[in-house]
Each structure stands twice: as structure tokens, then as C-alpha cells.
mmCIF file with all atom_site columns, C-alpha atoms in Angstrom:
data_model
loop_
_atom_site.group_PDB
_atom_site.id
_atom_site.type_symbol
_atom_site.label_atom_id
_atom_site.label_alt_id
_atom_site.label_comp_id
_atom_site.label_asym_id
_atom_site.label_entity_id
_atom_site.label_seq_id
_atom_site.pdbx_PDB_ins_code
_atom_site.Cartn_x
_atom_site.Cartn_y
_atom_site.Cartn_z
_atom_site.occupancy
_atom_site.B_iso_or_equiv
_atom_site.pdbx_formal_charge
_atom_site.auth_seq_id
_atom_site.auth_comp_id
_atom_site.auth_asym_id
_atom_site.auth_atom_id
_atom_site.pdbx_PDB_model_num
ATOM 1   C CA . MET K 1 1   ? -8.950  35.693  -3.959  1.00 55.00 ? 1   MET K CA 1
ATOM 2   C CA . ALA K 1 2   ? -6.400  34.527  -6.743  1.00 62.00 ? 2   ALA K CA 1
ATOM 3   C CA . GLU K 1 3   ? -4.692  31.624  -6.542  1.00 57.00 ? 3   GLU K CA 1
ATOM 4   C CA . SER K 1 4   ? -0.246  30.504  -7.776  1.00 57.00 ? 4   SER K CA 1
ATOM 5   C CA . LEU K 1 5   ? -0.768  28.344  -10.960 1.00 54.00 ? 5   LEU K CA 1
ATOM 6   C CA . ARG K 1 6   ? 2.653   26.659  -9.505  1.00 54.00 ? 6   ARG K CA 1
ATOM 7   C CA . PRO K 1 7   ? 2.612   24.992  -7.066  1.00 52.00 ? 7   PRO K CA 1
ATOM 8   C CA . ARG K 1 8   ? 4.177   26.280  -3.593  1.00 58.00 ? 8   ARG K CA 1
ATOM 9   C CA . ARG K 1 9   ? 6.071   22.869  -3.946  1.00 58.00 ? 9   ARG K CA 1
ATOM 10  C CA . GLY K 1 10  ? 7.296   19.916  -5.377  1.00 52.00 ? 10  GLY K CA 1
ATOM 11  C CA . GLY K 1 11  ? 7.167   21.706  -9.065  1.00 52.00 ? 11  GLY K CA 1
ATOM 12  C CA . PHE K 1 12  ? 4.166   21.979  -11.510 1.00 54.00 ? 12  PHE K CA 1
ATOM 13  C CA . LEU K 1 13  ? 0.733   19.651  -11.233 1.00 61.00 ? 13  LEU K CA 1
ATOM 14  C CA . ARG K 1 14  ? 0.218   16.459  -12.957 1.00 72.00 ? 14  ARG K CA 1
ATOM 15  C CA . PRO K 1 15  ? -2.727  14.216  -13.976 1.00 80.00 ? 15  PRO K CA 1
ATOM 16  C CA . PHE K 1 16  ? -1.549  11.800  -11.185 1.00 86.00 ? 16  PHE K CA 1
ATOM 17  C CA . GLY K 1 17  ? 1.313   11.657  -9.088  1.00 87.00 ? 17  GLY K CA 1
ATOM 18  C CA . CYS K 1 18  ? 4.013   9.473   -9.484  1.00 90.00 ? 18  CYS K CA 1
ATOM 19  C CA . GLY K 1 19  ? 3.363   7.761   -6.161  1.00 92.00 ? 19  GLY K CA 1
ATOM 20  C CA . TRP K 1 20  ? -0.465  6.807   -6.671  1.00 92.00 ? 20  TRP K CA 1
ATOM 21  C CA . PHE K 1 21  ? 0.779   5.728   -9.924  1.00 94.00 ? 21  PHE K CA 1
ATOM 22  C CA . ILE K 1 22  ? 3.259   3.599   -8.197  1.00 95.00 ? 22  ILE K CA 1
ATOM 23  C CA . ARG K 1 23  ? 1.173   1.734   -5.898  1.00 96.00 ? 23  ARG K CA 1
ATOM 24  C CA . GLU K 1 24  ? -1.788  1.307   -9.103  1.00 95.00 ? 24  GLU K CA 1
ATOM 25  C CA . PHE K 1 25  ? 0.440   -0.984  -10.753 1.00 97.00 ? 25  PHE K CA 1
ATOM 26  C CA . LEU K 1 26  ? 1.871   -2.725  -8.299  1.00 97.00 ? 26  LEU K CA 1
ATOM 27  C CA . MET K 1 27  ? -1.424  -4.177  -6.751  1.00 96.00 ? 27  MET K CA 1
ATOM 28  C CA . GLY K 1 28  ? -1.978  -4.843  -10.180 1.00 95.00 ? 28  GLY K CA 1
ATOM 29  C CA . TYR K 1 29  ? -4.824  -2.152  -11.766 1.00 95.00 ? 29  TYR K CA 1
ATOM 30  C CA . GLY K 1 30  ? -3.631  -1.640  -14.451 1.00 93.00 ? 30  GLY K CA 1
ATOM 31  C CA . PRO K 1 31  ? -3.879  2.822   -14.646 1.00 92.00 ? 31  PRO K CA 1
ATOM 32  C CA . TYR K 1 32  ? -4.333  4.455   -17.427 1.00 89.00 ? 32  TYR K CA 1
ATOM 33  C CA . GLU K 1 33  ? -3.858  1.677   -19.907 1.00 89.00 ? 33  GLU K CA 1
ATOM 34  C CA . SER K 1 34  ? -0.868  0.079   -18.211 1.00 93.00 ? 34  SER K CA 1
ATOM 35  C CA . PRO K 1 35  ? -1.335  -3.438  -18.295 1.00 95.00 ? 35  PRO K CA 1
ATOM 36  C CA . SER K 1 36  ? -2.202  -5.849  -14.972 1.00 96.00 ? 36  SER K CA 1
ATOM 37  C CA . ILE K 1 37  ? 0.836   -7.026  -13.081 1.00 96.00 ? 37  ILE K CA 1
ATOM 38  C CA . ASP K 1 38  ? 0.453   -10.418 -10.721 1.00 96.00 ? 38  ASP K CA 1
ATOM 39  C CA . PRO K 1 39  ? 0.683   -8.256  -7.278  1.00 96.00 ? 39  PRO K CA 1
ATOM 40  C CA . SER K 1 40  ? 3.050   -11.501 -6.230  1.00 94.00 ? 40  SER K CA 1
ATOM 41  C CA . VAL K 1 41  ? 5.425   -11.096 -8.872  1.00 95.00 ? 41  VAL K CA 1
ATOM 42  C CA . GLY K 1 42  ? 5.801   -7.636  -9.272  1.00 96.00 ? 42  GLY K CA 1
ATOM 43  C CA . ALA K 1 43  ? 7.927   -6.011  -12.396 1.00 97.00 ? 43  ALA K CA 1
ATOM 44  C CA . PRO K 1 44  ? 11.061  -4.529  -12.552 1.00 96.00 ? 44  PRO K CA 1
ATOM 45  C CA . GLN K 1 45  ? 11.713  -0.259  -12.530 1.00 95.00 ? 45  GLN K CA 1
ATOM 46  C CA . SER K 1 46  ? 12.426  -0.023  -15.858 1.00 93.00 ? 46  SER K CA 1
ATOM 47  C CA . ASP K 1 47  ? 8.951   -1.557  -16.825 1.00 95.00 ? 47  ASP K CA 1
ATOM 48  C CA . ILE K 1 48  ? 7.575   0.369   -14.144 1.00 96.00 ? 48  ILE K CA 1
ATOM 49  C CA . PHE K 1 49  ? 8.950   3.645   -14.971 1.00 95.00 ? 49  PHE K CA 1
ATOM 50  C CA . TYR K 1 50  ? 8.038   3.258   -18.958 1.00 94.00 ? 50  TYR K CA 1
ATOM 51  C CA . HIS K 1 51  ? 3.959   2.523   -17.819 1.00 95.00 ? 51  HIS K CA 1
ATOM 52  C CA . TYR K 1 52  ? 4.203   5.632   -16.068 1.00 94.00 ? 52  TYR K CA 1
ATOM 53  C CA . LYS K 1 53  ? 6.108   8.114   -18.622 1.00 93.00 ? 53  LYS K CA 1
ATOM 54  C CA . ASN K 1 54  ? 3.525   6.590   -21.319 1.00 92.00 ? 54  ASN K CA 1
ATOM 55  C CA . ALA K 1 55  ? 0.495   7.508   -19.076 1.00 92.00 ? 55  ALA K CA 1
ATOM 56  C CA . LEU K 1 56  ? 1.149   10.661  -17.727 1.00 91.00 ? 56  LEU K CA 1
ATOM 57  C CA . MET K 1 57  ? 2.236   10.827  -21.841 1.00 91.00 ? 57  MET K CA 1
ATOM 58  C CA . ARG K 1 58  ? -1.663  9.561   -23.404 1.00 92.00 ? 58  ARG K CA 1
ATOM 59  C CA . ALA K 1 59  ? -3.275  11.800  -19.936 1.00 91.00 ? 59  ALA K CA 1
ATOM 60  C CA . THR K 1 60  ? -1.454  15.163  -21.106 1.00 89.00 ? 60  THR K CA 1
ATOM 61  C CA . ALA K 1 61  ? -2.694  13.802  -24.913 1.00 92.00 ? 61  ALA K CA 1
ATOM 62  C CA . LEU K 1 62  ? -6.084  13.571  -23.568 1.00 93.00 ? 62  LEU K CA 1
ATOM 63  C CA . ASP K 1 63  ? -6.684  16.530  -21.884 1.00 91.00 ? 63  ASP K CA 1
ATOM 64  C CA . ARG K 1 64  ? -5.644  19.081  -25.151 1.00 92.00 ? 64  ARG K CA 1
ATOM 65  C CA . ALA K 1 65  ? -8.036  17.150  -27.406 1.00 95.00 ? 65  ALA K CA 1
ATOM 66  C CA . THR K 1 66  ? -10.791 17.661  -24.393 1.00 94.00 ? 66  THR K CA 1
ATOM 67  C CA . LYS K 1 67  ? -9.362  21.730  -24.456 1.00 94.00 ? 67  LYS K CA 1
ATOM 68  C CA . GLU K 1 68  ? -8.898  21.569  -28.397 1.00 95.00 ? 68  GLU K CA 1
ATOM 69  C CA . GLU K 1 69  ? -12.713 19.853  -29.314 1.00 96.00 ? 69  GLU K CA 1
ATOM 70  C CA . GLU K 1 70  ? -14.009 22.416  -26.306 1.00 95.00 ? 70  GLU K CA 1
ATOM 71  C CA . ARG K 1 71  ? -12.471 25.414  -28.025 1.00 95.00 ? 71  ARG K CA 1
ATOM 72  C CA . LEU K 1 72  ? -13.086 24.422  -31.628 1.00 95.00 ? 72  LEU K CA 1
ATOM 73  C CA . ALA K 1 73  ? -16.828 23.653  -30.843 1.00 95.00 ? 73  ALA K CA 1
ATOM 74  C CA . ARG K 1 74  ? -17.788 26.768  -29.065 1.00 95.00 ? 74  ARG K CA 1
ATOM 75  C CA . ARG K 1 75  ? -16.154 28.640  -31.796 1.00 96.00 ? 75  ARG K CA 1
ATOM 76  C CA . GLU K 1 76  ? -17.671 26.731  -34.776 1.00 95.00 ? 76  GLU K CA 1
ATOM 77  C CA . LYS K 1 77  ? -21.188 26.355  -32.420 1.00 95.00 ? 77  LYS K CA 1
ATOM 78  C CA . ARG K 1 78  ? -21.387 22.939  -32.848 1.00 94.00 ? 78  ARG K CA 1
ATOM 79  C CA . PRO K 1 79  ? -22.092 20.670  -30.114 1.00 95.00 ? 79  PRO K CA 1
ATOM 80  C CA . ILE K 1 80  ? -18.887 18.797  -28.938 1.00 94.00 ? 80  ILE K CA 1
ATOM 81  C CA . ARG K 1 81  ? -17.171 15.263  -30.708 1.00 95.00 ? 81  ARG K CA 1
ATOM 82  C CA . PRO K 1 82  ? -16.457 12.241  -28.138 1.00 94.00 ? 82  PRO K CA 1
ATOM 83  C CA . ASP K 1 83  ? -14.948 10.361  -31.582 1.00 95.00 ? 83  ASP K CA 1
ATOM 84  C CA . ALA K 1 84  ? -13.198 13.685  -33.026 1.00 95.00 ? 84  ALA K CA 1
ATOM 85  C CA . ILE K 1 85  ? -11.524 13.709  -29.221 1.00 95.00 ? 85  ILE K CA 1
ATOM 86  C CA . GLU K 1 86  ? -10.486 10.136  -29.465 1.00 96.00 ? 86  GLU K CA 1
ATOM 87  C CA . GLU K 1 87  ? -8.350  11.446  -32.705 1.00 96.00 ? 87  GLU K CA 1
ATOM 88  C CA . LEU K 1 88  ? -6.824  14.012  -31.911 1.00 96.00 ? 88  LEU K CA 1
ATOM 89  C CA . ALA K 1 89  ? -5.637  12.494  -27.960 1.00 95.00 ? 89  ALA K CA 1
ATOM 90  C CA . GLU K 1 90  ? -4.416  10.248  -30.550 1.00 95.00 ? 90  GLU K CA 1
ATOM 91  C CA . GLN K 1 91  ? -2.540  12.439  -32.575 1.00 96.00 ? 91  GLN K CA 1
ATOM 92  C CA . TYR K 1 92  ? -1.161  14.279  -29.932 1.00 94.00 ? 92  TYR K CA 1
ATOM 93  C CA . PHE K 1 93  ? 0.130   11.178  -28.001 1.00 93.00 ? 93  PHE K CA 1
ATOM 94  C CA . LYS K 1 94  ? 2.199   9.915   -31.246 1.00 94.00 ? 94  LYS K CA 1
ATOM 95  C CA . ASP K 1 95  ? 3.535   13.468  -31.529 1.00 93.00 ? 95  ASP K CA 1
ATOM 96  C CA . MET K 1 96  ? 4.653   14.076  -28.408 1.00 89.00 ? 96  MET K CA 1
ATOM 97  C CA . PRO K 1 97  ? 7.748   13.951  -26.906 1.00 87.00 ? 97  PRO K CA 1
ATOM 98  C CA . TYR K 1 98  ? 8.830   10.790  -25.128 1.00 82.00 ? 98  TYR K CA 1
ATOM 99  C CA . LYS K 1 99  ? 12.189  12.805  -23.652 1.00 79.00 ? 99  LYS K CA 1
ATOM 100 C CA . THR K 1 100 ? 10.481  16.208  -23.234 1.00 69.00 ? 100 THR K CA 1
ATOM 101 C CA . SER K 1 101 ? 8.113   14.767  -20.798 1.00 68.00 ? 101 SER K CA 1
ATOM 102 C CA . CYS K 1 102 ? 7.997   13.732  -16.741 1.00 71.00 ? 102 CYS K CA 1
ATOM 103 C CA . CYS K 1 103 ? 10.548  13.090  -14.999 1.00 79.00 ? 103 CYS K CA 1
ATOM 104 C CA . ASN K 1 104 ? 13.942  11.033  -15.711 1.00 88.00 ? 104 ASN K CA 1
ATOM 105 C CA . TYR K 1 105 ? 14.930  7.537   -15.427 1.00 90.00 ? 105 TYR K CA 1
ATOM 106 C CA . HIS K 1 106 ? 17.239  9.055   -12.739 1.00 92.00 ? 106 HIS K CA 1
ATOM 107 C CA . SER K 1 107 ? 14.856  10.840  -11.001 1.00 90.00 ? 107 SER K CA 1
ATOM 108 C CA . PHE K 1 108 ? 12.652  8.071   -10.888 1.00 93.00 ? 108 PHE K CA 1
ATOM 109 C CA . VAL K 1 109 ? 14.985  6.071   -9.361  1.00 94.00 ? 109 VAL K CA 1
ATOM 110 C CA . VAL K 1 110 ? 16.032  8.174   -6.026  1.00 93.00 ? 110 VAL K CA 1
ATOM 111 C CA . TYR K 1 111 ? 11.404  8.650   -5.410  1.00 93.00 ? 111 TYR K CA 1
ATOM 112 C CA . PHE K 1 112 ? 11.701  4.805   -5.854  1.00 96.00 ? 112 PHE K CA 1
ATOM 113 C CA . SER K 1 113 ? 14.610  4.464   -3.199  1.00 95.00 ? 113 SER K CA 1
ATOM 114 C CA . THR K 1 114 ? 12.955  6.539   -0.525  1.00 95.00 ? 114 THR K CA 1
ATOM 115 C CA . LEU K 1 115 ? 9.902   3.667   -1.143  1.00 96.00 ? 115 LEU K CA 1
ATOM 116 C CA . GLN K 1 116 ? 12.008  1.203   -0.919  1.00 97.00 ? 116 GLN K CA 1
ATOM 117 C CA . ARG K 1 117 ? 13.579  2.970   2.127   1.00 96.00 ? 117 ARG K CA 1
ATOM 118 C CA . LEU K 1 118 ? 10.017  3.317   4.115   1.00 96.00 ? 118 LEU K CA 1
ATOM 119 C CA . GLY K 1 119 ? 9.374   -0.155  3.285   1.00 96.00 ? 119 GLY K CA 1
ATOM 120 C CA . TRP K 1 120 ? 6.775   -0.298  0.375   1.00 97.00 ? 120 TRP K CA 1
ATOM 121 C CA . VAL K 1 121 ? 8.093   -1.817  -2.454  1.00 97.00 ? 121 VAL K CA 1
ATOM 122 C CA . GLU K 1 122 ? 10.451  -4.697  -1.833  1.00 97.00 ? 122 GLU K CA 1
ATOM 123 C CA . PHE K 1 123 ? 12.502  -6.271  -3.963  1.00 96.00 ? 123 PHE K CA 1
ATOM 124 C CA . THR K 1 124 ? 10.961  -10.229 -4.632  1.00 95.00 ? 124 THR K CA 1
ATOM 125 C CA . GLY K 1 125 ? 13.945  -12.445 -5.212  1.00 94.00 ? 125 GLY K CA 1
ATOM 126 C CA . ARG K 1 126 ? 13.517  -12.823 -9.257  1.00 94.00 ? 126 ARG K CA 1
ATOM 127 C CA . GLU K 1 127 ? 16.516  -11.178 -11.375 1.00 93.00 ? 127 GLU K CA 1
ATOM 128 C CA . GLU K 1 128 ? 16.517  -11.374 -15.240 1.00 90.00 ? 128 GLU K CA 1
ATOM 129 C CA . PRO K 1 129 ? 19.630  -9.939  -17.723 1.00 87.00 ? 129 PRO K CA 1
ATOM 130 C CA . SER K 1 130 ? 19.438  -7.400  -19.541 1.00 83.00 ? 130 SER K CA 1
ATOM 131 C CA . ALA K 1 131 ? 21.693  -5.994  -22.497 1.00 73.00 ? 131 ALA K CA 1
ATOM 132 C CA . PHE K 1 132 ? 21.925  -2.728  -23.646 1.00 71.00 ? 132 PHE K CA 1
ATOM 133 C CA . GLN K 1 133 ? 22.810  -3.528  -27.469 1.00 70.00 ? 133 GLN K CA 1
ATOM 134 C CA . GLU K 1 134 ? 24.246  -6.516  -28.669 1.00 72.00 ? 134 GLU K CA 1
ATOM 135 C CA . HIS K 1 135 ? 28.087  -5.153  -28.704 1.00 74.00 ? 135 HIS K CA 1
ATOM 136 C CA . CYS K 1 136 ? 27.965  -3.376  -25.494 1.00 76.00 ? 136 CYS K CA 1
ATOM 137 C CA . PRO K 1 137 ? 28.368  -5.938  -22.110 1.00 77.00 ? 137 PRO K CA 1
ATOM 138 C CA . SER K 1 138 ? 25.131  -7.210  -20.122 1.00 77.00 ? 138 SER K CA 1
ATOM 139 C CA . GLY K 1 139 ? 23.483  -4.696  -18.099 1.00 80.00 ? 139 GLY K CA 1
ATOM 140 C CA . PRO K 1 140 ? 22.513  -4.595  -14.289 1.00 84.00 ? 140 PRO K CA 1
ATOM 141 C CA . PRO K 1 141 ? 20.311  -8.076  -14.107 1.00 89.00 ? 141 PRO K CA 1
ATOM 142 C CA . ARG K 1 142 ? 16.429  -5.991  -13.988 1.00 91.00 ? 142 ARG K CA 1
ATOM 143 C CA . ARG K 1 143 ? 15.122  -7.284  -10.555 1.00 95.00 ? 143 ARG K CA 1
ATOM 144 C CA . TYR K 1 144 ? 11.524  -7.160  -9.916  1.00 97.00 ? 144 TYR K CA 1
ATOM 145 C CA . PHE K 1 145 ? 9.941   -5.110  -7.362  1.00 97.00 ? 145 PHE K CA 1
ATOM 146 C CA . ARG K 1 146 ? 6.772   -5.833  -5.106  1.00 97.00 ? 146 ARG K CA 1
ATOM 147 C CA . LEU K 1 147 ? 4.220   -3.883  -2.558  1.00 97.00 ? 147 LEU K CA 1
ATOM 148 C CA . THR K 1 148 ? 5.106   -5.018  0.827   1.00 96.00 ? 148 THR K CA 1
ATOM 149 C CA . LYS K 1 149 ? 1.894   -5.089  3.584   1.00 96.00 ? 149 LYS K CA 1
ATOM 150 C CA . ALA K 1 150 ? 2.784   -1.432  4.789   1.00 96.00 ? 150 ALA K CA 1
ATOM 151 C CA . GLY K 1 151 ? 3.122   0.195   1.365   1.00 95.00 ? 151 GLY K CA 1
ATOM 152 C CA . ARG K 1 152 ? -0.630  -1.262  0.675   1.00 95.00 ? 152 ARG K CA 1
ATOM 153 C CA . GLU K 1 153 ? -1.724  0.450   4.138   1.00 95.00 ? 153 GLU K CA 1
ATOM 154 C CA . ALA K 1 154 ? 0.086   3.454   4.005   1.00 95.00 ? 154 ALA K CA 1
ATOM 155 C CA . PRO K 1 155 ? -2.514  6.662   3.859   1.00 94.00 ? 155 PRO K CA 1
ATOM 156 C CA . ASP K 1 156 ? -3.214  8.326   0.398   1.00 91.00 ? 156 ASP K CA 1
ATOM 157 C CA . ALA K 1 157 ? -1.610  11.896  1.880   1.00 89.00 ? 157 ALA K CA 1
ATOM 158 C CA . ALA K 1 158 ? 2.301   9.418   2.465   1.00 92.00 ? 158 ALA K CA 1
ATOM 159 C CA . TRP K 1 159 ? 1.936   8.350   -0.809  1.00 92.00 ? 159 TRP K CA 1
ATOM 160 C CA . ARG K 1 160 ? 1.193   11.598  -2.438  1.00 88.00 ? 160 ARG K CA 1
ATOM 161 C CA . SER K 1 161 ? 4.613   13.319  -0.276  1.00 89.00 ? 161 SER K CA 1
ATOM 162 C CA . PRO K 1 162 ? 7.116   9.752   0.210   1.00 92.00 ? 162 PRO K CA 1
ATOM 163 C CA . HIS K 1 163 ? 9.946   12.218  1.302   1.00 89.00 ? 163 HIS K CA 1
ATOM 164 C CA . ALA K 1 164 ? 7.537   14.099  3.581   1.00 90.00 ? 164 ALA K CA 1
ATOM 165 C CA . ALA K 1 165 ? 6.707   10.773  4.878   1.00 90.00 ? 165 ALA K CA 1
ATOM 166 C CA . LEU K 1 166 ? 9.839   10.116  5.403   1.00 90.00 ? 166 LEU K CA 1
ATOM 167 C CA . TYR K 1 167 ? 11.581  12.674  6.652   1.00 88.00 ? 167 TYR K CA 1
ATOM 168 C CA . GLY K 1 168 ? 8.467   13.723  8.852   1.00 83.00 ? 168 GLY K CA 1
ATOM 169 C CA . GLY K 1 169 ? 8.279   16.598  7.125   1.00 67.00 ? 169 GLY K CA 1
ATOM 170 C CA . ALA K 1 170 ? 4.597   18.447  5.820   1.00 52.00 ? 170 ALA K CA 1
#
């Protein structure tokens, strides 16, 4: 039986899901070379988004580099060189445009609000001022969020599809 390359719902596949990354990041595990944070302090939404996008770009670059090195090794009839994969991955990561990969910030904010409605993340009470540029007025404050007990105990299936968990769909 042939499988379609395109998933039935929810866009194209990613190396890891947004929900999974948010949960691991806010638990302080620092997934995919992202920094470890203190889970009791949490992190601002914009920082979580930045590290999620960076992690996806790194995973994509590594995947492309591995495929390219396998192709070259097969063509040249030589063993695969892990150091060549690392070099290629770093080059692919540097050349990858930031804006064309992953979701945009607005989509992330909407997704994050679903997690808030589920009660899986909460505002910690900590805020810090933010500014766009020197000649612009101040932006909204950066609010810190952390996982709640319900968020830590939510099953993996619910984290894979928070919208389904919120609205009771499949």
C-alpha cells in the first residue's frame, strides 16, 4: 500500500512538534541545542518562539546534510564521514533564510494561546520592558510563562494536538 507524502491534516511534517518543543523547553531540558532555563522562572513567548525556530532550522540543516553526505559517499563509493556532515549542516544552517522556515510569530502566538486556554502554561507574574528600536515607542512588556502541573501531566497525544485536546476533535 502506497502512503501519501502529504499528511491528511495539519500541514507538512516537521522533525519535532511545536507543542513538544514548548513543553521540553519550559521543563528546562534545552532541546536541540536551545538553552536550559529555570522551569520555575519560565521564559517569554518571543524567546520560546526564537529557540523553536532555531531548533527546527538546525534539525532541517542536519537532515539535509546527512542526505547529501550519504548521496556523495554512495556516488564516490566511500564510507560516510561524520565530520563532513557536521560541516555541511553548519553551512546549510548559515545559508537558511530565517523567515522562510517554520511558522510565523502570529501563528505561534495563536498556538500558545491554545495552551493557555488548556491551562498548560501560565503567566508567572514576571514582566520586563521591551522596545522595538530607539526611535519607536515602547512595545508591550515581555511576559514570562511556565508550565503548570496540568501541562506537565498532559499526555503526549494531547501535546501533539492541543487543538484537538481543547475542542474534543480527532
